[in-house]
mmCIF file of C-alpha atoms in Angstrom:
data_model
loop_
_atom_site.group_PDB
_atom_site.id
_atom_site.type_symbol
_atom_site.label_atom_id
_atom_site.label_comp_id
_atom_site.label_asym_id
_atom_site.label_seq_id
_atom_site.Cartn_x
_atom_site.Cartn_y
_atom_site.Cartn_z
ATOM 1 C CA MET Y 1 0.030 -0.009 0.075
ATOM 2 C CA ASN Y 2 1.189 3.535 -0.612
ATOM 3 C CA SER Y 3 0.365 4.475 3.110
ATOM 4 C CA SER Y 4 1.032 2.514 6.166
ATOM 5 C CA PRO Y 5 -1.622 0.257 7.349
ATOM 6 C CA ARG Y 6 -3.898 2.256 9.580
ATOM 7 C CA LEU Y 7 -1.244 3.404 10.759
ATOM 8 C CA PRO Y 8 -3.340 6.210 9.635
ATOM 9 C CA GLY Y 9 -1.224 8.142 7.428
ATOM 10 C CA ALA Y 10 2.061 7.771 9.194
ATOM 11 C CA ALA Y 11 5.198 7.381 7.015
ATOM 12 C CA PRO Y 12 8.572 6.407 7.825
ATOM 13 C CA SER Y 13 11.429 8.873 7.576
ATOM 14 C CA ALA Y 14 13.646 8.435 4.496
ATOM 15 C CA SER Y 15 16.563 9.843 6.287
ATOM 16 C CA ARG Y 16 16.323 7.378 9.162
ATOM 17 C CA THR Y 17 15.372 4.232 7.113
ATOM 18 C CA THR Y 18 18.384 1.823 6.784
ATOM 19 C CA VAL Y 19 16.915 -1.198 4.787
ATOM 20 C CA SER Y 20 18.724 -4.587 5.355
ATOM 21 C CA ARG Y 21 20.675 -6.348 2.651
ATOM 22 C CA ASP Y 22 18.159 -9.143 2.541
ATOM 23 C CA ALA Y 23 15.048 -6.768 2.582
ATOM 24 C CA GLY Y 24 13.590 -8.414 -0.468
ATOM 25 C CA ALA Y 25 12.752 -11.455 1.559
ATOM 26 C CA LEU Y 26 11.251 -11.501 5.001
ATOM 27 C CA PRO Y 27 12.570 -13.971 7.564
ATOM 28 C CA PRO Y 28 9.762 -16.191 9.310
ATOM 29 C CA GLN Y 29 9.968 -14.084 12.318
ATOM 30 C CA ALA Y 30 9.156 -10.949 10.450
ATOM 31 C CA VAL Y 31 6.504 -12.499 8.457
ATOM 32 C CA MET Y 32 4.811 -13.601 11.758
ATOM 33 C CA LEU Y 33 5.130 -10.068 13.105
ATOM 34 C CA GLN Y 34 3.543 -8.478 10.002
ATOM 35 C CA VAL Y 35 0.639 -10.904 10.115
ATOM 36 C CA LEU Y 36 0.207 -10.134 13.906
ATOM 37 C CA LEU Y 37 0.141 -6.355 13.124
ATOM 38 C CA CYS Y 38 -2.450 -6.882 10.401
ATOM 39 C CA ALA Y 39 -4.636 -8.906 12.818
ATOM 40 C CA ILE Y 40 -4.203 -6.130 15.326
ATOM 41 C CA TRP Y 41 -5.395 -3.442 12.863
ATOM 42 C CA GLY Y 42 -8.252 -5.642 11.614
ATOM 43 C CA LEU Y 43 -9.374 -6.186 15.339
ATOM 44 C CA GLY Y 44 -9.254 -2.358 15.782
ATOM 45 C CA GLN Y 45 -12.678 -1.825 14.080
ATOM 46 C CA VAL Y 46 -14.153 -4.256 16.373
ATOM 47 C CA ALA Y 47 -12.827 -2.621 19.423
ATOM 48 C CA MET Y 48 -14.041 0.849 18.115
ATOM 49 C CA LYS Y 49 -17.575 -0.454 17.426
ATOM 50 C CA VAL Y 50 -17.943 -2.149 20.892
ATOM 51 C CA GLY Y 51 -16.407 0.874 22.596
ATOM 52 C CA ASN Y 52 -19.094 3.045 21.083
ATOM 53 C CA GLU Y 53 -21.562 1.340 23.451
ATOM 54 C CA GLY Y 54 -20.060 3.013 26.472
ATOM 55 C CA ILE Y 55 -18.190 6.113 24.983
ATOM 56 C CA SER Y 56 -19.252 8.598 22.553
ATOM 57 C CA PRO Y 57 -17.607 7.848 19.190
ATOM 58 C CA VAL Y 58 -15.684 11.223 18.544
ATOM 59 C CA TRP Y 59 -14.809 11.394 22.221
ATOM 60 C CA GLN Y 60 -13.582 7.757 22.267
ATOM 61 C CA ALA Y 61 -11.254 8.625 19.329
ATOM 62 C CA ALA Y 62 -9.937 11.850 21.184
ATOM 63 C CA LEU Y 63 -9.252 9.727 24.390
ATOM 64 C CA ARG Y 64 -7.274 7.259 22.300
ATOM 65 C CA SER Y 65 -5.222 9.825 20.510
ATOM 66 C CA ALA Y 66 -4.564 11.766 23.813
ATOM 67 C CA GLY Y 67 -3.472 8.698 25.464
ATOM 68 C CA ALA Y 68 -1.296 7.461 22.989
ATOM 69 C CA ALA Y 69 0.356 10.861 22.432
ATOM 70 C CA LEU Y 70 1.200 10.952 26.171
ATOM 71 C CA LEU Y 71 2.826 7.432 25.940
ATOM 72 C CA LEU Y 72 4.598 8.481 22.743
ATOM 73 C CA LEU Y 73 6.143 11.448 24.485
ATOM 74 C CA GLY Y 74 7.392 9.146 27.168
ATOM 75 C CA TRP Y 75 8.992 6.872 24.470
ATOM 76 C CA ILE Y 76 10.480 9.934 22.715
ATOM 77 C CA GLY Y 77 11.899 11.189 26.006
ATOM 78 C CA TRP Y 78 13.376 7.680 26.882
ATOM 79 C CA ARG Y 79 14.920 7.167 23.378
ATOM 80 C CA ARG Y 80 15.987 10.766 23.116
ATOM 81 C CA ILE Y 81 14.541 11.236 19.709
ATOM 82 C CA PRO Y 82 15.216 14.611 18.287
ATOM 83 C CA VAL Y 83 11.523 15.809 17.669
ATOM 84 C CA TRP Y 84 11.719 19.399 18.874
ATOM 85 C CA ARG Y 85 14.220 20.895 16.346
ATOM 86 C CA SER Y 86 12.660 23.420 13.833
ATOM 87 C CA ASP Y 87 12.416 21.707 10.497
ATOM 88 C CA GLY Y 88 9.627 23.450 8.727
ATOM 89 C CA THR Y 89 7.027 20.669 9.684
ATOM 90 C CA LEU Y 90 4.739 22.753 11.910
ATOM 91 C CA ALA Y 91 2.191 23.868 9.375
ATOM 92 C CA PRO Y 92 2.090 20.514 7.431
ATOM 93 C CA GLY Y 93 1.990 18.675 10.800
ATOM 94 C CA ILE Y 94 -0.974 20.516 11.978
ATOM 95 C CA LEU Y 95 -2.687 19.847 8.722
ATOM 96 C CA ALA Y 96 -1.801 16.079 8.823
ATOM 97 C CA GLY Y 97 -2.977 15.929 12.456
ATOM 98 C CA THR Y 98 -6.363 17.661 11.403
ATOM 99 C CA LEU Y 99 -7.002 15.216 8.698
ATOM 100 C CA PHE Y 100 -6.036 12.411 11.028
ATOM 101 C CA GLY Y 101 -8.634 13.560 13.573
ATOM 102 C CA LEU Y 102 -11.365 14.120 10.939
ATOM 103 C CA GLU Y 103 -10.709 10.570 9.526
ATOM 104 C CA PHE Y 104 -11.211 8.954 12.921
ATOM 105 C CA ALA Y 105 -14.187 11.083 13.743
ATOM 106 C CA LEU Y 106 -15.812 9.675 10.698
ATOM 107 C CA LEU Y 107 -14.665 6.196 11.131
ATOM 108 C CA TYR Y 108 -15.816 5.937 14.878
ATOM 109 C CA SER Y 109 -19.059 7.744 14.055
ATOM 110 C CA GLY Y 110 -19.641 5.447 10.976
ATOM 111 C CA LEU Y 111 -19.319 2.405 13.170
ATOM 112 C CA LEU Y 112 -22.569 3.513 15.010
ATOM 113 C CA TRP Y 113 -24.513 2.517 11.913
ATOM 114 C CA THR Y 114 -22.364 -0.078 9.875
ATOM 115 C CA ASN Y 115 -20.720 -3.315 10.686
ATOM 116 C CA ALA Y 116 -17.060 -3.480 11.856
ATOM 117 C CA SER Y 117 -16.572 -5.958 8.918
ATOM 118 C CA ARG Y 118 -17.812 -3.478 6.419
ATOM 119 C CA ALA Y 119 -15.923 -0.599 7.913
ATOM 120 C CA ALA Y 120 -12.603 -2.689 7.608
ATOM 121 C CA VAL Y 121 -13.220 -3.332 3.888
ATOM 122 C CA LEU Y 122 -14.168 0.163 3.114
ATOM 123 C CA LEU Y 123 -11.399 1.861 5.111
ATOM 124 C CA TYR Y 124 -8.727 -0.105 3.309
ATOM 125 C CA THR Y 125 -9.825 1.326 0.000
ATOM 126 C CA SER Y 126 -7.374 4.129 0.989
ATOM 127 C CA PRO Y 127 -4.481 2.876 -1.091
ATOM 128 C CA PHE Y 128 -6.425 3.512 -4.242
ATOM 129 C CA PHE Y 129 -7.123 7.129 -3.320
ATOM 130 C CA VAL Y 130 -3.459 7.434 -2.441
ATOM 131 C CA ALA Y 131 -2.644 6.107 -5.950
ATOM 132 C CA LEU Y 132 -4.991 8.637 -7.481
ATOM 133 C CA GLY Y 133 -3.743 11.542 -5.473
ATOM 134 C CA ALA Y 134 0.048 10.513 -5.804
ATOM 135 C CA HIS Y 135 -0.444 10.638 -9.700
ATOM 136 C CA TRP Y 136 -1.209 14.375 -9.496
ATOM 137 C CA PHE Y 137 0.837 15.493 -6.402
ATOM 138 C CA VAL Y 138 3.868 13.202 -5.846
ATOM 139 C CA PRO Y 139 6.503 13.535 -8.489
ATOM 140 C CA GLY Y 140 7.581 10.210 -10.235
ATOM 141 C CA ASP Y 141 4.613 8.383 -8.612
ATOM 142 C CA ARG Y 142 2.492 7.923 -11.769
ATOM 143 C CA LEU Y 143 -0.345 5.486 -12.527
ATOM 144 C CA ASN Y 144 0.742 2.604 -14.593
ATOM 145 C CA ARG Y 145 -1.166 -0.282 -16.149
ATOM 146 C CA ARG Y 146 -1.030 -2.612 -12.984
ATOM 147 C CA LYS Y 147 -2.048 0.344 -10.825
ATOM 148 C CA LEU Y 148 -5.070 1.039 -13.040
ATOM 149 C CA VAL Y 149 -6.159 -2.611 -13.045
ATOM 150 C CA GLY Y 150 -5.931 -2.453 -9.160
ATOM 151 C CA LEU Y 151 -7.911 0.770 -9.175
ATOM 152 C CA ALA Y 152 -10.512 -0.866 -11.394
ATOM 153 C CA ALA Y 153 -10.768 -3.894 -9.058
ATOM 154 C CA ALA Y 154 -11.069 -1.637 -5.836
ATOM 155 C CA PHE Y 155 -13.833 0.682 -7.630
ATOM 156 C CA ALA Y 156 -15.666 -2.735 -8.631
ATOM 157 C CA GLY Y 157 -15.367 -3.901 -4.963
ATOM 158 C CA VAL Y 158 -16.845 -0.499 -3.710
ATOM 159 C CA VAL Y 159 -19.701 -0.682 -6.158
ATOM 160 C CA ILE Y 160 -20.510 -4.116 -5.125
ATOM 161 C CA ALA Y 161 -20.308 -3.356 -1.296
ATOM 162 C CA PHE Y 162 -22.645 -0.230 -1.756
ATOM 163 C CA GLY Y 163 -24.943 -2.148 -4.080
ATOM 164 C CA GLU Y 164 -25.732 -4.536 -1.300
ATOM 165 C CA ARG Y 165 -27.022 -1.571 0.654
ATOM 166 C CA ALA Y 166 -29.740 -0.803 -1.759
ATOM 167 C CA GLY Y 167 -33.036 -1.326 0.010
ATOM 168 C CA ALA Y 168 -31.324 -1.951 3.403
ATOM 169 C CA PRO Y 169 -33.853 -1.969 6.332
ATOM 170 C CA GLN Y 170 -31.505 0.178 8.481
ATOM 171 C CA PRO Y 171 -32.031 3.807 7.272
ATOM 172 C CA ASN Y 172 -28.552 4.919 8.475
ATOM 173 C CA ALA Y 173 -26.633 1.940 7.210
ATOM 174 C CA LEU Y 174 -25.606 3.633 3.961
ATOM 175 C CA LEU Y 175 -24.671 6.772 5.854
ATOM 176 C CA GLY Y 176 -22.315 4.658 7.995
ATOM 177 C CA ASP Y 177 -20.804 3.115 4.863
ATOM 178 C CA LEU Y 178 -20.209 6.529 3.406
ATOM 179 C CA MET Y 179 -18.570 7.813 6.412
ATOM 180 C CA CYS Y 180 -16.099 4.915 6.629
ATOM 181 C CA LEU Y 181 -15.329 5.511 2.904
ATOM 182 C CA GLY Y 182 -14.785 9.052 3.667
ATOM 183 C CA ALA Y 183 -12.363 8.204 6.350
ATOM 184 C CA ALA Y 184 -10.413 6.349 3.728
ATOM 185 C CA VAL Y 185 -10.309 9.352 1.527
ATOM 186 C CA LEU Y 186 -9.025 11.336 4.472
ATOM 187 C CA TRP Y 187 -6.410 8.820 5.321
ATOM 188 C CA ALA Y 188 -5.269 9.056 1.674
ATOM 189 C CA ALA Y 189 -5.038 12.852 1.964
ATOM 190 C CA THR Y 190 -2.879 12.456 5.184
ATOM 191 C CA THR Y 191 -0.554 10.228 3.344
ATOM 192 C CA ILE Y 192 -0.194 12.652 0.322
ATOM 193 C CA VAL Y 193 0.589 15.529 2.707
ATOM 194 C CA LEU Y 194 3.359 13.287 4.358
ATOM 195 C CA LYS Y 195 4.701 12.437 0.918
ATOM 196 C CA THR Y 196 4.823 16.050 -0.489
ATOM 197 C CA THR Y 197 5.894 18.147 2.583
ATOM 198 C CA PRO Y 198 9.021 18.416 4.846
ATOM 199 C CA LEU Y 199 7.145 15.770 6.927
ATOM 200 C CA ARG Y 200 8.691 13.219 4.548
ATOM 201 C CA SER Y 201 12.193 13.528 6.227
ATOM 202 C CA ALA Y 202 11.067 14.103 9.741
ATOM 203 C CA PRO Y 203 11.494 11.186 12.181
ATOM 204 C CA PRO Y 204 8.576 8.834 12.041
ATOM 205 C CA GLU Y 205 7.795 9.538 15.786
ATOM 206 C CA LYS Y 206 7.418 13.107 15.081
ATOM 207 C CA ASN Y 207 4.926 12.449 12.328
ATOM 208 C CA LEU Y 208 2.941 10.315 14.622
ATOM 209 C CA LEU Y 209 3.073 12.806 17.443
ATOM 210 C CA TYR Y 210 1.668 15.422 15.134
ATOM 211 C CA GLN Y 211 -1.090 13.134 14.180
ATOM 212 C CA LEU Y 212 -1.914 11.876 17.710
ATOM 213 C CA GLY Y 213 -1.464 15.261 19.441
ATOM 214 C CA VAL Y 214 -3.326 17.487 17.023
ATOM 215 C CA SER Y 215 -6.131 14.988 16.341
ATOM 216 C CA ALA Y 216 -6.827 14.756 20.026
ATOM 217 C CA LEU Y 217 -7.405 18.448 20.367
ATOM 218 C CA VAL Y 218 -9.466 18.544 17.063
ATOM 219 C CA MET Y 219 -11.691 15.634 18.140
ATOM 220 C CA ALA Y 220 -12.253 16.952 21.656
ATOM 221 C CA ALA Y 221 -13.371 20.133 20.248
ATOM 222 C CA LEU Y 222 -15.625 18.437 17.710
ATOM 223 C CA SER Y 223 -17.001 16.229 20.337
ATOM 224 C CA ALA Y 224 -17.902 19.177 22.388
ATOM 225 C CA LEU Y 225 -19.520 21.024 19.390
ATOM 226 C CA LEU Y 226 -21.670 17.829 18.678
ATOM 227 C CA GLY Y 227 -22.753 17.768 22.377
ATOM 228 C CA GLU Y 228 -21.678 14.238 22.867
ATOM 229 C CA PRO Y 229 -22.181 12.785 26.484
ATOM 230 C CA GLY Y 230 -18.701 11.497 26.660
ATOM 231 C CA VAL Y 231 -18.265 8.391 28.917
ATOM 232 C CA PHE Y 232 -21.900 7.319 29.478
ATOM 233 C CA ALA Y 233 -21.757 3.584 30.217
ATOM 234 C CA PRO Y 234 -18.217 2.775 31.619
ATOM 235 C CA SER Y 235 -17.448 -0.882 32.241
ATOM 236 C CA ALA Y 236 -14.468 -2.992 32.538
ATOM 237 C CA LEU Y 237 -14.853 -4.147 29.002
ATOM 238 C CA ILE Y 238 -15.149 -0.625 27.707
ATOM 239 C CA TRP Y 239 -12.112 0.694 29.517
ATOM 240 C CA GLY Y 240 -10.262 -2.486 28.501
ATOM 241 C CA LEU Y 241 -11.074 -1.839 24.780
ATOM 242 C CA LEU Y 242 -9.967 1.866 25.060
ATOM 243 C CA VAL Y 243 -6.600 0.662 26.736
ATOM 244 C CA PHE Y 244 -6.251 -1.883 23.788
ATOM 245 C CA GLN Y 245 -6.780 0.827 21.196
ATOM 246 C CA THR Y 246 -4.500 3.420 22.950
ATOM 247 C CA VAL Y 247 -1.570 1.052 23.869
ATOM 248 C CA VAL Y 248 -1.614 -1.693 21.461
ATOM 249 C CA VAL Y 249 -3.133 -0.256 18.168
ATOM 250 C CA ALA Y 250 -2.218 3.528 18.385
ATOM 251 C CA LEU Y 251 1.178 3.134 19.985
ATOM 252 C CA ALA Y 252 2.824 -0.335 20.039
ATOM 253 C CA SER Y 253 1.822 -1.615 16.715
ATOM 254 C CA TYR Y 254 2.609 1.734 14.930
ATOM 255 C CA LEU Y 255 6.145 1.634 16.568
ATOM 256 C CA ALA Y 256 6.519 -1.970 15.534
ATOM 257 C CA TRP Y 257 5.490 -0.952 11.980
ATOM 258 C CA PHE Y 258 8.292 1.744 11.935
ATOM 259 C CA TRP Y 259 10.848 -0.810 13.190
ATOM 260 C CA MET Y 260 9.780 -3.088 10.360
ATOM 261 C CA VAL Y 261 9.950 -0.438 7.680
ATOM 262 C CA SER Y 262 13.465 0.537 8.944
ATOM 263 C CA ARG Y 263 14.791 -3.140 8.218
ATOM 264 C CA TYR Y 264 12.774 -4.357 5.235
ATOM 265 C CA ARG Y 265 11.382 -2.846 2.066
ATOM 266 C CA ALA Y 266 8.398 -1.133 2.377
ATOM 267 C CA THR Y 267 6.894 -2.672 -0.766
ATOM 268 C CA THR Y 268 7.448 -6.125 0.516
ATOM 269 C CA LEU Y 269 5.638 -5.149 3.791
ATOM 270 C CA HIS Y 270 2.783 -3.376 2.222
ATOM 271 C CA ALA Y 271 1.969 -6.510 0.220
ATOM 272 C CA PHE Y 272 0.849 -7.965 3.365
ATOM 273 C CA THR Y 273 -1.743 -5.463 4.175
ATOM 274 C CA PHE Y 274 -4.429 -7.035 2.044
ATOM 275 C CA LEU Y 275 -4.670 -9.283 5.289
ATOM 276 C CA THR Y 276 -6.011 -6.345 7.423
ATOM 277 C CA PRO Y 277 -9.445 -6.126 5.945
ATOM 278 C CA LEU Y 278 -9.614 -10.031 5.790
ATOM 279 C CA PHE Y 279 -8.882 -9.997 9.627
ATOM 280 C CA GLY Y 280 -11.457 -7.274 10.070
ATOM 281 C CA VAL Y 281 -14.183 -9.322 8.340
ATOM 282 C CA PHE Y 282 -13.169 -12.413 10.345
ATOM 283 C CA PHE Y 283 -13.257 -10.755 13.778
ATOM 284 C CA GLY Y 284 -16.422 -8.973 12.877
ATOM 285 C CA ALA Y 285 -18.077 -12.325 12.188
ATOM 286 C CA ALA Y 286 -16.429 -14.263 14.823
ATOM 287 C CA LEU Y 287 -16.718 -11.857 17.849
ATOM 288 C CA LEU Y 288 -19.833 -9.779 16.837
ATOM 289 C CA GLY Y 289 -21.755 -12.281 14.926
ATOM 290 C CA GLU Y 290 -22.054 -9.979 11.932
ATOM 291 C CA PRO Y 291 -23.371 -11.538 8.683
ATOM 292 C CA VAL Y 292 -20.715 -12.159 5.965
ATOM 293 C CA GLY Y 293 -22.677 -12.810 2.693
ATOM 294 C CA ALA Y 294 -21.394 -13.665 -0.740
ATOM 295 C CA THR Y 295 -21.652 -9.896 -1.814
ATOM 296 C CA LEU Y 296 -19.236 -8.751 0.891
ATOM 297 C CA VAL Y 297 -16.878 -11.518 0.200
ATOM 298 C CA ALA Y 298 -16.757 -10.506 -3.554
ATOM 299 C CA ALA Y 299 -16.172 -6.886 -2.645
ATOM 300 C CA LEU Y 300 -13.544 -7.988 -0.128
ATOM 301 C CA ALA Y 301 -11.774 -10.152 -2.782
ATOM 302 C CA LEU Y 302 -11.691 -7.471 -5.287
ATOM 303 C CA ILE Y 303 -10.453 -4.707 -2.825
ATOM 304 C CA ALA Y 304 -7.753 -7.085 -1.501
ATOM 305 C CA GLY Y 305 -6.626 -8.084 -5.060
ATOM 306 C CA GLY Y 306 -6.582 -4.420 -5.930
ATOM 307 C CA ILE Y 307 -4.229 -3.702 -2.857
ATOM 308 C CA VAL Y 308 -1.888 -6.397 -3.974
ATOM 309 C CA LEU Y 309 -1.790 -4.977 -7.525
ATOM 310 C CA VAL Y 310 -1.308 -1.303 -6.383
ATOM 311 C CA ASN Y 311 1.506 -2.302 -4.025
ATOM 312 C CA ARG Y 312 3.359 -4.361 -6.542
ATOM 313 C CA ALA Y 313 3.095 -1.856 -9.326
#
């Protein structure tokens, strides 16, 4: 994928990336870690959806970003990572963080009305919006025949996914799907900002800090404007899921991804990301009992195949 897997919009620093000599082939332990990361990201939509049952969606997303930002600051201090130097990234960093916040506001809110499995499939259309944006805004990243085939497959998958919503009994089901698709577009926009501004050479922890810190403020303000009740039904499960999203998804998995990208080729790693929507569909069905019909499977197959084609191009 042209963006890191939700790792929402985070990009490794080119200046700090030192790819190993055997980067073309992943050793078994690296394959296992990458599959684990995809499983964690796929499980994230389930955690978000269940978390909405006790915490308002935008406020939940704000708490996740705020908590992960504080933990990241601790990591930065412990590792003495130079993120405070002036490098021209403030304005694009604020923009990237704002896009990140709006993305998750849409995703969490969309999960009020759509299934976690559908959200995972629609969110991972982001690589195709990245490919389209990169063609216009990223020098040397043009569309080629393979990417066009991948984009066509993805578009067909989206059409099939939305076609299933025709005549759906839930009046807000289509709205939920559209919000998740909008989140994918914002994720892609964040990635384009990272590729085309001084953020591309900033430490990855600094990019992530911009996204987490700014998004926490943006979503907290948006939650207040929406009049959300905040935490309205706290329970051990709800708090546990918030901790999982904050510590495991938003911090640990992203840092592990940065470590992987520093050692192996990003194109090799990105080829695995088609597994994330597969895991999302699996966990949605296994843990929430969500229906997975032939239509969704067909959409998933087209989108996952398109991810592979775009990443291999």
